[in-house]
Short mmCIF file of C-alpha atoms (C1' of nucleotides) in Angstrom, two decimals:
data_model
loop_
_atom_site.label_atom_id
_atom_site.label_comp_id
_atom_site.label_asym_id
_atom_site.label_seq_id
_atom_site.Cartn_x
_atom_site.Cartn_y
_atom_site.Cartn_z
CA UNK A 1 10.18 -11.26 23.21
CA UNK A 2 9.42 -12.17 19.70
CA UNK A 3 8.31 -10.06 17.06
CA UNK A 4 7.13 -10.40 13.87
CA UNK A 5 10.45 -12.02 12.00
CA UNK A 6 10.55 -14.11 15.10
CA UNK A 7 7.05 -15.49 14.74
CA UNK A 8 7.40 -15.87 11.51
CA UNK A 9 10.48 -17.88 11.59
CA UNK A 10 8.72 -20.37 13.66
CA UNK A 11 5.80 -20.17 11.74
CA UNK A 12 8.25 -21.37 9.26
CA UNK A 13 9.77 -24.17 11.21
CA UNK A 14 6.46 -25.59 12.66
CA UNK A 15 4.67 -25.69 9.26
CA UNK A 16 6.34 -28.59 8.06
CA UNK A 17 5.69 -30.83 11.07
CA UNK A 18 1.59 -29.79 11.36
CA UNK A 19 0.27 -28.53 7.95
CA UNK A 20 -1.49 -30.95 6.03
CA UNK A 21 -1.36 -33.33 9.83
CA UNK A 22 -3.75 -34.31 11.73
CA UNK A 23 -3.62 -33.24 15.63
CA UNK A 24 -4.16 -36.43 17.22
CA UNK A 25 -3.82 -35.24 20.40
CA UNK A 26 -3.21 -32.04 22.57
CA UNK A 27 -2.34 -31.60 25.53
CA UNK A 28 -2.60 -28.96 28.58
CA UNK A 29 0.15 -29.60 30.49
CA UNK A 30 0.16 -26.88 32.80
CA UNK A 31 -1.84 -23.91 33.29
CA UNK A 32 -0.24 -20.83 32.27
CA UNK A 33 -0.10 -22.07 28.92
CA UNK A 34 -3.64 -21.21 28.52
CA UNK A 35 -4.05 -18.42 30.52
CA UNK A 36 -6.28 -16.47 28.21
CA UNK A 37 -9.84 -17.39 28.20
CA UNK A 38 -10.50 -20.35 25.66
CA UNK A 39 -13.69 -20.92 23.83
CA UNK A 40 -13.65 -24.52 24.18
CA UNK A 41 -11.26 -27.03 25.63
CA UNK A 42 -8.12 -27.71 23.79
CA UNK A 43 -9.36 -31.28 23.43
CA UNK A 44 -12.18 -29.92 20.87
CA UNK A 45 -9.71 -30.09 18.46
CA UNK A 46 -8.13 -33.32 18.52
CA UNK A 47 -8.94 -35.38 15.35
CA UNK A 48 -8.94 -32.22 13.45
CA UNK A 49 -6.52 -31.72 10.22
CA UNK A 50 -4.38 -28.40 10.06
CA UNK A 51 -4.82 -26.92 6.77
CA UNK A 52 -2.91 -24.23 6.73
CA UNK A 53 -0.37 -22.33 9.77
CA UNK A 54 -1.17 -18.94 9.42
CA UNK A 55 0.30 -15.75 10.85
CA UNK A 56 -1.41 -12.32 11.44
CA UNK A 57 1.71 -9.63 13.19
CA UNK A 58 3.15 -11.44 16.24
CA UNK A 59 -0.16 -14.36 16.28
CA UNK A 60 -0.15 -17.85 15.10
CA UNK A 61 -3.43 -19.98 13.90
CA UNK A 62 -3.28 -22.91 12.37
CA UNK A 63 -6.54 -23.21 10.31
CA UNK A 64 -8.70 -26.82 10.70
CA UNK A 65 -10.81 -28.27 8.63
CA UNK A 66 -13.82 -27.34 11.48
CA UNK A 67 -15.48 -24.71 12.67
CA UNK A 68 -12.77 -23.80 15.88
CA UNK A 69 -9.58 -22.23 15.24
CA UNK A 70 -6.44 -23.40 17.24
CA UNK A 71 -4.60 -19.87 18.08
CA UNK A 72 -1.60 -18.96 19.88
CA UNK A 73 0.35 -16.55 20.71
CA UNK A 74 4.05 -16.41 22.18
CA UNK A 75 4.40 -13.39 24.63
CA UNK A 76 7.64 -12.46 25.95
CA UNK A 77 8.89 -16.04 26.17
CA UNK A 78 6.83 -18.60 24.33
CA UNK A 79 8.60 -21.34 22.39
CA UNK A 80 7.56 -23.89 19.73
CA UNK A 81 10.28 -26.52 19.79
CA UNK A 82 10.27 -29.89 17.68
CA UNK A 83 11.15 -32.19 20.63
CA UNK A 84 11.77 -36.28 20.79
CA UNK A 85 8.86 -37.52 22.40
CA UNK A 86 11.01 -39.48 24.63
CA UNK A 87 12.90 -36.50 25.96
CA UNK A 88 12.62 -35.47 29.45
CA UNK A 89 9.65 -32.80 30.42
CA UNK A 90 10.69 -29.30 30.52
CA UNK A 91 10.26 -26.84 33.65
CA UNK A 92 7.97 -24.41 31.82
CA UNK A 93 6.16 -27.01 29.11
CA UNK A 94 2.70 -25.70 28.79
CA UNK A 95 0.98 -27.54 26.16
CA UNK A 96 2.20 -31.08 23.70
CA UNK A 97 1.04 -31.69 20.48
CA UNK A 98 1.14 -35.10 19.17
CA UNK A 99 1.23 -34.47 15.34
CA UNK A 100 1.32 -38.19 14.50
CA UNK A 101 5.20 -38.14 13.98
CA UNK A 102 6.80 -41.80 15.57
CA UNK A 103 9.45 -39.79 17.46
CA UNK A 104 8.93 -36.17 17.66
CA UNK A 105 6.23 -34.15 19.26
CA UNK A 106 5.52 -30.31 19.50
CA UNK A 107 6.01 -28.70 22.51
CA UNK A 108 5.23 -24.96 23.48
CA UNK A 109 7.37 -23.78 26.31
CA UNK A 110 7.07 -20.60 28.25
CA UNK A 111 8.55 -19.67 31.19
CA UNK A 112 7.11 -16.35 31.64
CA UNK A 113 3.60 -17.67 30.97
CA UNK A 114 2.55 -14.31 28.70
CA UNK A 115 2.18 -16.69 26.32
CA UNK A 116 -0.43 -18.58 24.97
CA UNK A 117 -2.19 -21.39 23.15
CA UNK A 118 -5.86 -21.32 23.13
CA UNK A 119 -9.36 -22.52 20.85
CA UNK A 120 -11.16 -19.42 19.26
CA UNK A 121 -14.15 -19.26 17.74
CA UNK A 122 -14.17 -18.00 13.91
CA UNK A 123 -15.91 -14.84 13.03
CA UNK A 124 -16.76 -13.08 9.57
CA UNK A 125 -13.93 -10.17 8.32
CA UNK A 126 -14.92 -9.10 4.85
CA UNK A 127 -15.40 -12.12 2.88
CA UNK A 128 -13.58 -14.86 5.38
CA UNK A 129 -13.69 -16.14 8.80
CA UNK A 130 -10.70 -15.56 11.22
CA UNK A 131 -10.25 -16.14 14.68
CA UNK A 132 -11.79 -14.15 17.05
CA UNK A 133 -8.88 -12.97 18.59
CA UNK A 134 -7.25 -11.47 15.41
CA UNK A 135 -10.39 -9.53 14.64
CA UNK A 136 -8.54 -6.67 16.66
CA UNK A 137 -5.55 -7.20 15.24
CA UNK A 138 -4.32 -5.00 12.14
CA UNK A 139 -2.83 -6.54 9.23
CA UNK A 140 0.89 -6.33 9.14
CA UNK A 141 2.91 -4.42 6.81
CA UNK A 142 3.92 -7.84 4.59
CA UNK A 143 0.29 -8.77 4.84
CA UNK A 144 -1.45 -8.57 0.90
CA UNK A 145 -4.26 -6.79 3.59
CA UNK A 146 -2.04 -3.74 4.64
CA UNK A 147 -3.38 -0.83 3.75
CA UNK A 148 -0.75 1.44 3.56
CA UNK A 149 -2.47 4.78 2.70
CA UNK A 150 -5.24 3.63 5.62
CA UNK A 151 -2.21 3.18 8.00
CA UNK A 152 -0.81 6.39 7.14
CA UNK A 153 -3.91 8.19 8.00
CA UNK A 154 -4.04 6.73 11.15
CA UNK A 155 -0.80 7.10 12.22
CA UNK A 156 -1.79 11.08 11.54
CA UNK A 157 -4.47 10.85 13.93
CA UNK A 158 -3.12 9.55 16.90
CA UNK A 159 -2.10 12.45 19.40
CA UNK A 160 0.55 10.24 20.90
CA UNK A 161 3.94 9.41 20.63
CA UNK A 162 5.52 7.66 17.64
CA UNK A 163 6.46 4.79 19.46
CA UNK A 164 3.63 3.85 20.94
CA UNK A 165 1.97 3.97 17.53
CA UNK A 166 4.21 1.86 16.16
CA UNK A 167 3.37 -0.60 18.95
CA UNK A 168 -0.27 -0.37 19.18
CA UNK A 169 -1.15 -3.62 17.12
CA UNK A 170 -4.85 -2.57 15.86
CA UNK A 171 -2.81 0.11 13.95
CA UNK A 172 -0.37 -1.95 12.35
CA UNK A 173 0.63 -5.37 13.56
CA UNK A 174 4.08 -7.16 14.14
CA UNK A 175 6.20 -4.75 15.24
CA UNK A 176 7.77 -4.97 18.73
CA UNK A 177 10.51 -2.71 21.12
CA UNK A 178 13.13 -4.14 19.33
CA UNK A 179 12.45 -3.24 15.67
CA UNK A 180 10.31 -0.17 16.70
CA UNK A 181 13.63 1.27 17.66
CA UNK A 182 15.71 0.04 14.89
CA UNK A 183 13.03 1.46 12.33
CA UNK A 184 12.99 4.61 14.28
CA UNK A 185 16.57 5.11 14.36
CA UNK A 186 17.01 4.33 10.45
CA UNK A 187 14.26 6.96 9.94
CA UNK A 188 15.81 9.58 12.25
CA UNK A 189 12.67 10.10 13.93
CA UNK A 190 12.54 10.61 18.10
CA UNK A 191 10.59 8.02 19.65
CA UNK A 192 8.72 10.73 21.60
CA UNK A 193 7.84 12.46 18.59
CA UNK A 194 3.55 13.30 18.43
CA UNK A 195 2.51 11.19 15.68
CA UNK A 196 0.03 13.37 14.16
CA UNK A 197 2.42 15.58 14.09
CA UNK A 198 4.65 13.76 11.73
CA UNK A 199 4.56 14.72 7.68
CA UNK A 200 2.99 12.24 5.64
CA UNK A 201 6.60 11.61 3.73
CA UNK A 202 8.25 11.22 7.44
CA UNK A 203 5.93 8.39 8.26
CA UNK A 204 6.13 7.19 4.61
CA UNK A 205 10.13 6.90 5.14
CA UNK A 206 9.00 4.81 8.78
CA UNK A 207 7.10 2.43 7.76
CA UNK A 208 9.83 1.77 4.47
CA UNK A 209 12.46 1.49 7.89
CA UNK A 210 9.55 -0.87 9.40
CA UNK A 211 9.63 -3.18 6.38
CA UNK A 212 13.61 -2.82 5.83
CA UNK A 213 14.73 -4.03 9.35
CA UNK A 214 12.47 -6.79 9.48
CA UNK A 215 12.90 -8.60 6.38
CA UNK A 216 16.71 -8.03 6.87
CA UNK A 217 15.92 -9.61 10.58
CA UNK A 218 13.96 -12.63 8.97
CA UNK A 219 16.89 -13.66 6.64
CA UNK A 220 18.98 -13.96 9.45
CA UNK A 221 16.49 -15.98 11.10
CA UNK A 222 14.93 -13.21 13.60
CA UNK A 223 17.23 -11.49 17.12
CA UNK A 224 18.63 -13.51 19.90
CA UNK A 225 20.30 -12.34 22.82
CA UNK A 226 19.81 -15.86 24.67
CA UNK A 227 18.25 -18.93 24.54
CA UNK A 228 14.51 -17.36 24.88
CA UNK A 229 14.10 -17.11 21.47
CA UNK A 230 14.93 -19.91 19.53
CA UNK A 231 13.53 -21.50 16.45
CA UNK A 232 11.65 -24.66 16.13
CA UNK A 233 14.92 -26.96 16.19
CA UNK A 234 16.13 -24.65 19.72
CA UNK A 235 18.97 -22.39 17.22
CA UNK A 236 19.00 -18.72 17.24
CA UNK A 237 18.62 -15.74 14.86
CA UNK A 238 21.45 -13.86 14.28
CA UNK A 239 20.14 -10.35 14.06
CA UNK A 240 21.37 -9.06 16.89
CA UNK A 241 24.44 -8.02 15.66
CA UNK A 242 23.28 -6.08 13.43
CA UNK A 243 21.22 -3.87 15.87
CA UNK A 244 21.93 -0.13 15.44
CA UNK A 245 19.85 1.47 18.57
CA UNK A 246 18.05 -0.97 21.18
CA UNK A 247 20.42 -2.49 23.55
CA UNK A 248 23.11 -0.27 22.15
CA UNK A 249 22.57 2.46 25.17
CA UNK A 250 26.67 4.39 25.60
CA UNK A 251 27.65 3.02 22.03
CA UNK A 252 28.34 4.92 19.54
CA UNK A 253 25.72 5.81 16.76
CA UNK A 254 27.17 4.07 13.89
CA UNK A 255 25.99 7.01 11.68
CA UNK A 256 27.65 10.09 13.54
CA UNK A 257 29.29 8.56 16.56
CA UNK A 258 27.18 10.05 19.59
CA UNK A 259 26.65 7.78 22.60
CA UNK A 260 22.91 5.99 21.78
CA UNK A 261 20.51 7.10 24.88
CA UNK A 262 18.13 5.06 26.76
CA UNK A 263 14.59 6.56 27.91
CA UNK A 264 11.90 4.82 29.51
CA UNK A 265 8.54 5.70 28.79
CA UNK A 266 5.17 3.73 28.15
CA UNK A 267 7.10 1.24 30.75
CA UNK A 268 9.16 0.23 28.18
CA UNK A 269 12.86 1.44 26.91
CA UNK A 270 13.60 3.31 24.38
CA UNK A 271 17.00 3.71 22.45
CA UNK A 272 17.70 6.00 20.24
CA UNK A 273 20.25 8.56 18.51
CA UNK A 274 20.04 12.00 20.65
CA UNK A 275 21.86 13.66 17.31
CA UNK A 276 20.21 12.20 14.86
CA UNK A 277 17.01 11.61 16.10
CA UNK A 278 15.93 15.22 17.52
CA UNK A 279 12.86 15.65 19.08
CA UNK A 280 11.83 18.28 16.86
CA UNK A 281 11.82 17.91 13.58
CA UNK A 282 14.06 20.20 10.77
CA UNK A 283 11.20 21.84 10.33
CA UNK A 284 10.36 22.90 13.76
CA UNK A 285 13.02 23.60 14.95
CA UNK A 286 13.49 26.17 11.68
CA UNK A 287 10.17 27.52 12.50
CA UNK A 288 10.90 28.17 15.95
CA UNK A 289 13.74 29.97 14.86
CA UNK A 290 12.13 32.38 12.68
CA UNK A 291 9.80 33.08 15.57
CA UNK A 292 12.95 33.78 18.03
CA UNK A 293 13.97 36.34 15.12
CA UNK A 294 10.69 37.92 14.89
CA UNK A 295 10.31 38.58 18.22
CA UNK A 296 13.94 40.28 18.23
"C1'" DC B 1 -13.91 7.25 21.77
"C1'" DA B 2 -8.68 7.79 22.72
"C1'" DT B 3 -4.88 7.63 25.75
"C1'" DC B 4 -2.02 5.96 29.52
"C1'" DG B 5 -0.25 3.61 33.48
"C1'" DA B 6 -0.57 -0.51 36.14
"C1'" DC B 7 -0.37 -5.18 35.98
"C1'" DC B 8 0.26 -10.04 34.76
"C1'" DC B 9 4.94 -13.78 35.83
"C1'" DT B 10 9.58 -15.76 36.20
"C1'" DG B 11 14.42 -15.37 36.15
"C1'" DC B 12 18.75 -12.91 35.62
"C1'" DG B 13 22.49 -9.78 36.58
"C1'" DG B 14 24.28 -5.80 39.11
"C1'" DG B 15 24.96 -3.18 43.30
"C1'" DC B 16 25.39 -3.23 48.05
"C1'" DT C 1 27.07 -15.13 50.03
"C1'" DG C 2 22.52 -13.17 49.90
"C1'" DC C 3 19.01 -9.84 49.18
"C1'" DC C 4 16.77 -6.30 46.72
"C1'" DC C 5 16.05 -3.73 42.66
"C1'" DG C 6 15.54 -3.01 37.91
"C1'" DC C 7 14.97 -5.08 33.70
"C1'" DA C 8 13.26 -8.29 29.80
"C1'" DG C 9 11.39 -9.36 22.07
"C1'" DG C 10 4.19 -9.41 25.16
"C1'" DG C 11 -0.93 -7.93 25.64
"C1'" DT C 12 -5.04 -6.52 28.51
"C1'" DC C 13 -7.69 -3.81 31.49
"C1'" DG C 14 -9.57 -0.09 34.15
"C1'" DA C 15 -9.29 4.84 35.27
"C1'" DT C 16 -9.38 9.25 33.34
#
DNA sequence: CATCGACCCTGCGGGC
DNA sequence: TGCCCGCAGGGTCGAT
């Protein structure tokens, strides 16, 4: 469910509560909240002080002053809510972090248990150490790491679809369905489109879509279509209103009126402008024309 | 290596 | 009313 504005709007929430804290105690709940293999017990941590919350695409790790990282990572459903210690134990709490506060507590909830919250061990990339699991992990485009030029050469490499570029995280991390389909549509670029096959100004224009929608989607506080993603204090992000193509399958394209269409491929949906996004580019489609003229 | 589908899990809404 | 199906902001893994 949440994607990088998401994330980083609860990044944003949580900081306050655990940066500069100690974690005086953490606690597994339930399994499923820990699903992924952990390097040590949560418990390792306990007595540790978070120095910083950091965020890497859609992954959280809040950086100790030992040699463990705490990480997490919030699937399709995985909440961080600010809760009163007192209140009553949800269905789907997976993990409770006693930050020292008198009255509140942080909770990660997940009902659909993708999520996670896990210890890591640190490893060397370049000159610092980062959690194991972001090692495969690509920096995202606001990252001072992103490479764009690198990212553009790898995006004309993959023999794949567009899309699925634009999801594969070890090629540039963050982005999600949601804003993969609002970048494409503001680029005018099919979804199915071969990515290698794409000029190097056509991917240029993407990724300026890529950073466009989701800082416009972080002011608003990140996209909410129900009470699965919610910020630290349990409010929504108002984005969703403003979403041109995904979810938006039969409404009009808001730039030339033709019905938005919904494919599925990669098990996931795609929406998109048949019109404006053609699955050929301008260019194609001109050369196949002069080919249909040669041949007579 | 690079690519792709299957799969993990729970809950909801629509069609019958 | 109930049941079954498809669908959902995620990543990982094994087969090819």
């Amino acid at each position: 469910m949440p994607e990088l504005p998401e994330v980083e709007t609860v990044r944003r929430g949580l900081a306050p509560w655990i940066v500069g804290k100690k974690i005086k105690k953490i606690e597994l709940v339930h399994k499923g909240g820990n699903r992924s293999s952990t390097y040590a017990p949560l418990s390792s941590v306990e007595g540790a002080k978070v120095e910083n919350l950091v965020r890497r695409g859609k992954f959280l790790w809040f950086e100790l002053n030992r040699d463990l990282a705490l990480v997490a990572h919030l699937g399709m459903s995985g909440q961080f809510i600010i809760q009163r210690r007192s209140a009553d134990v949800e269905k789907h709490l997976r993990v409770r972090i006693d930050c020292g506060d008198r009255k509140r507590e942080i909770r990660f909830i997940d009902q659909r248990t993708f999520g996670w919250v896990a210890i890591d061990k640190l490893v060397r990339e370049d000159d610092e150490l980062i959690p194991q699991s972001f090692a495969r992990i690509a920096p995202d485009i606001f990252d001072k790491k992103f490479d764009r030029t690198a990212v553009i050469s790898k995006f004309q490499k993959k023999n794949s679809a567009i899309k699925r570029v634009l999801l594969d995280q070890s090629v540039m991390s963050g982005v999600g369905n949601i804003y993969a389909d609002e970048a494409l549509w503001r680029a005018a670029i099919h979804p199915e489109r071969i990515s290698k096959k794409l000029s190097e100004q056509e991917i240029s224009t993407l990724l300026d879509a890529v950073s466009f929608v989701m800082s416009e989607a972080l002011k608003q506080g990140g996209t909410s279509f129900d009470d699965l993603y919610i910020n630290v204090n349990g409010e929504s992000g108002y984005f969703d209103v403003e979403l041109e193509a995904y979810g938006q399958e039969d409404e009009p394209c808001s730039r030339c009126g033709t019905q938005i269409r919904r494919i599925t491929f990669g098990n996931r949906s795609s929406h998109f402008c048949p019109t404006c996004q053609p699955k050929r580019s301008a260019k194609r489609k001109d050369e196949a024309k002069k080919v249909r003229v040669k041949r007579g």
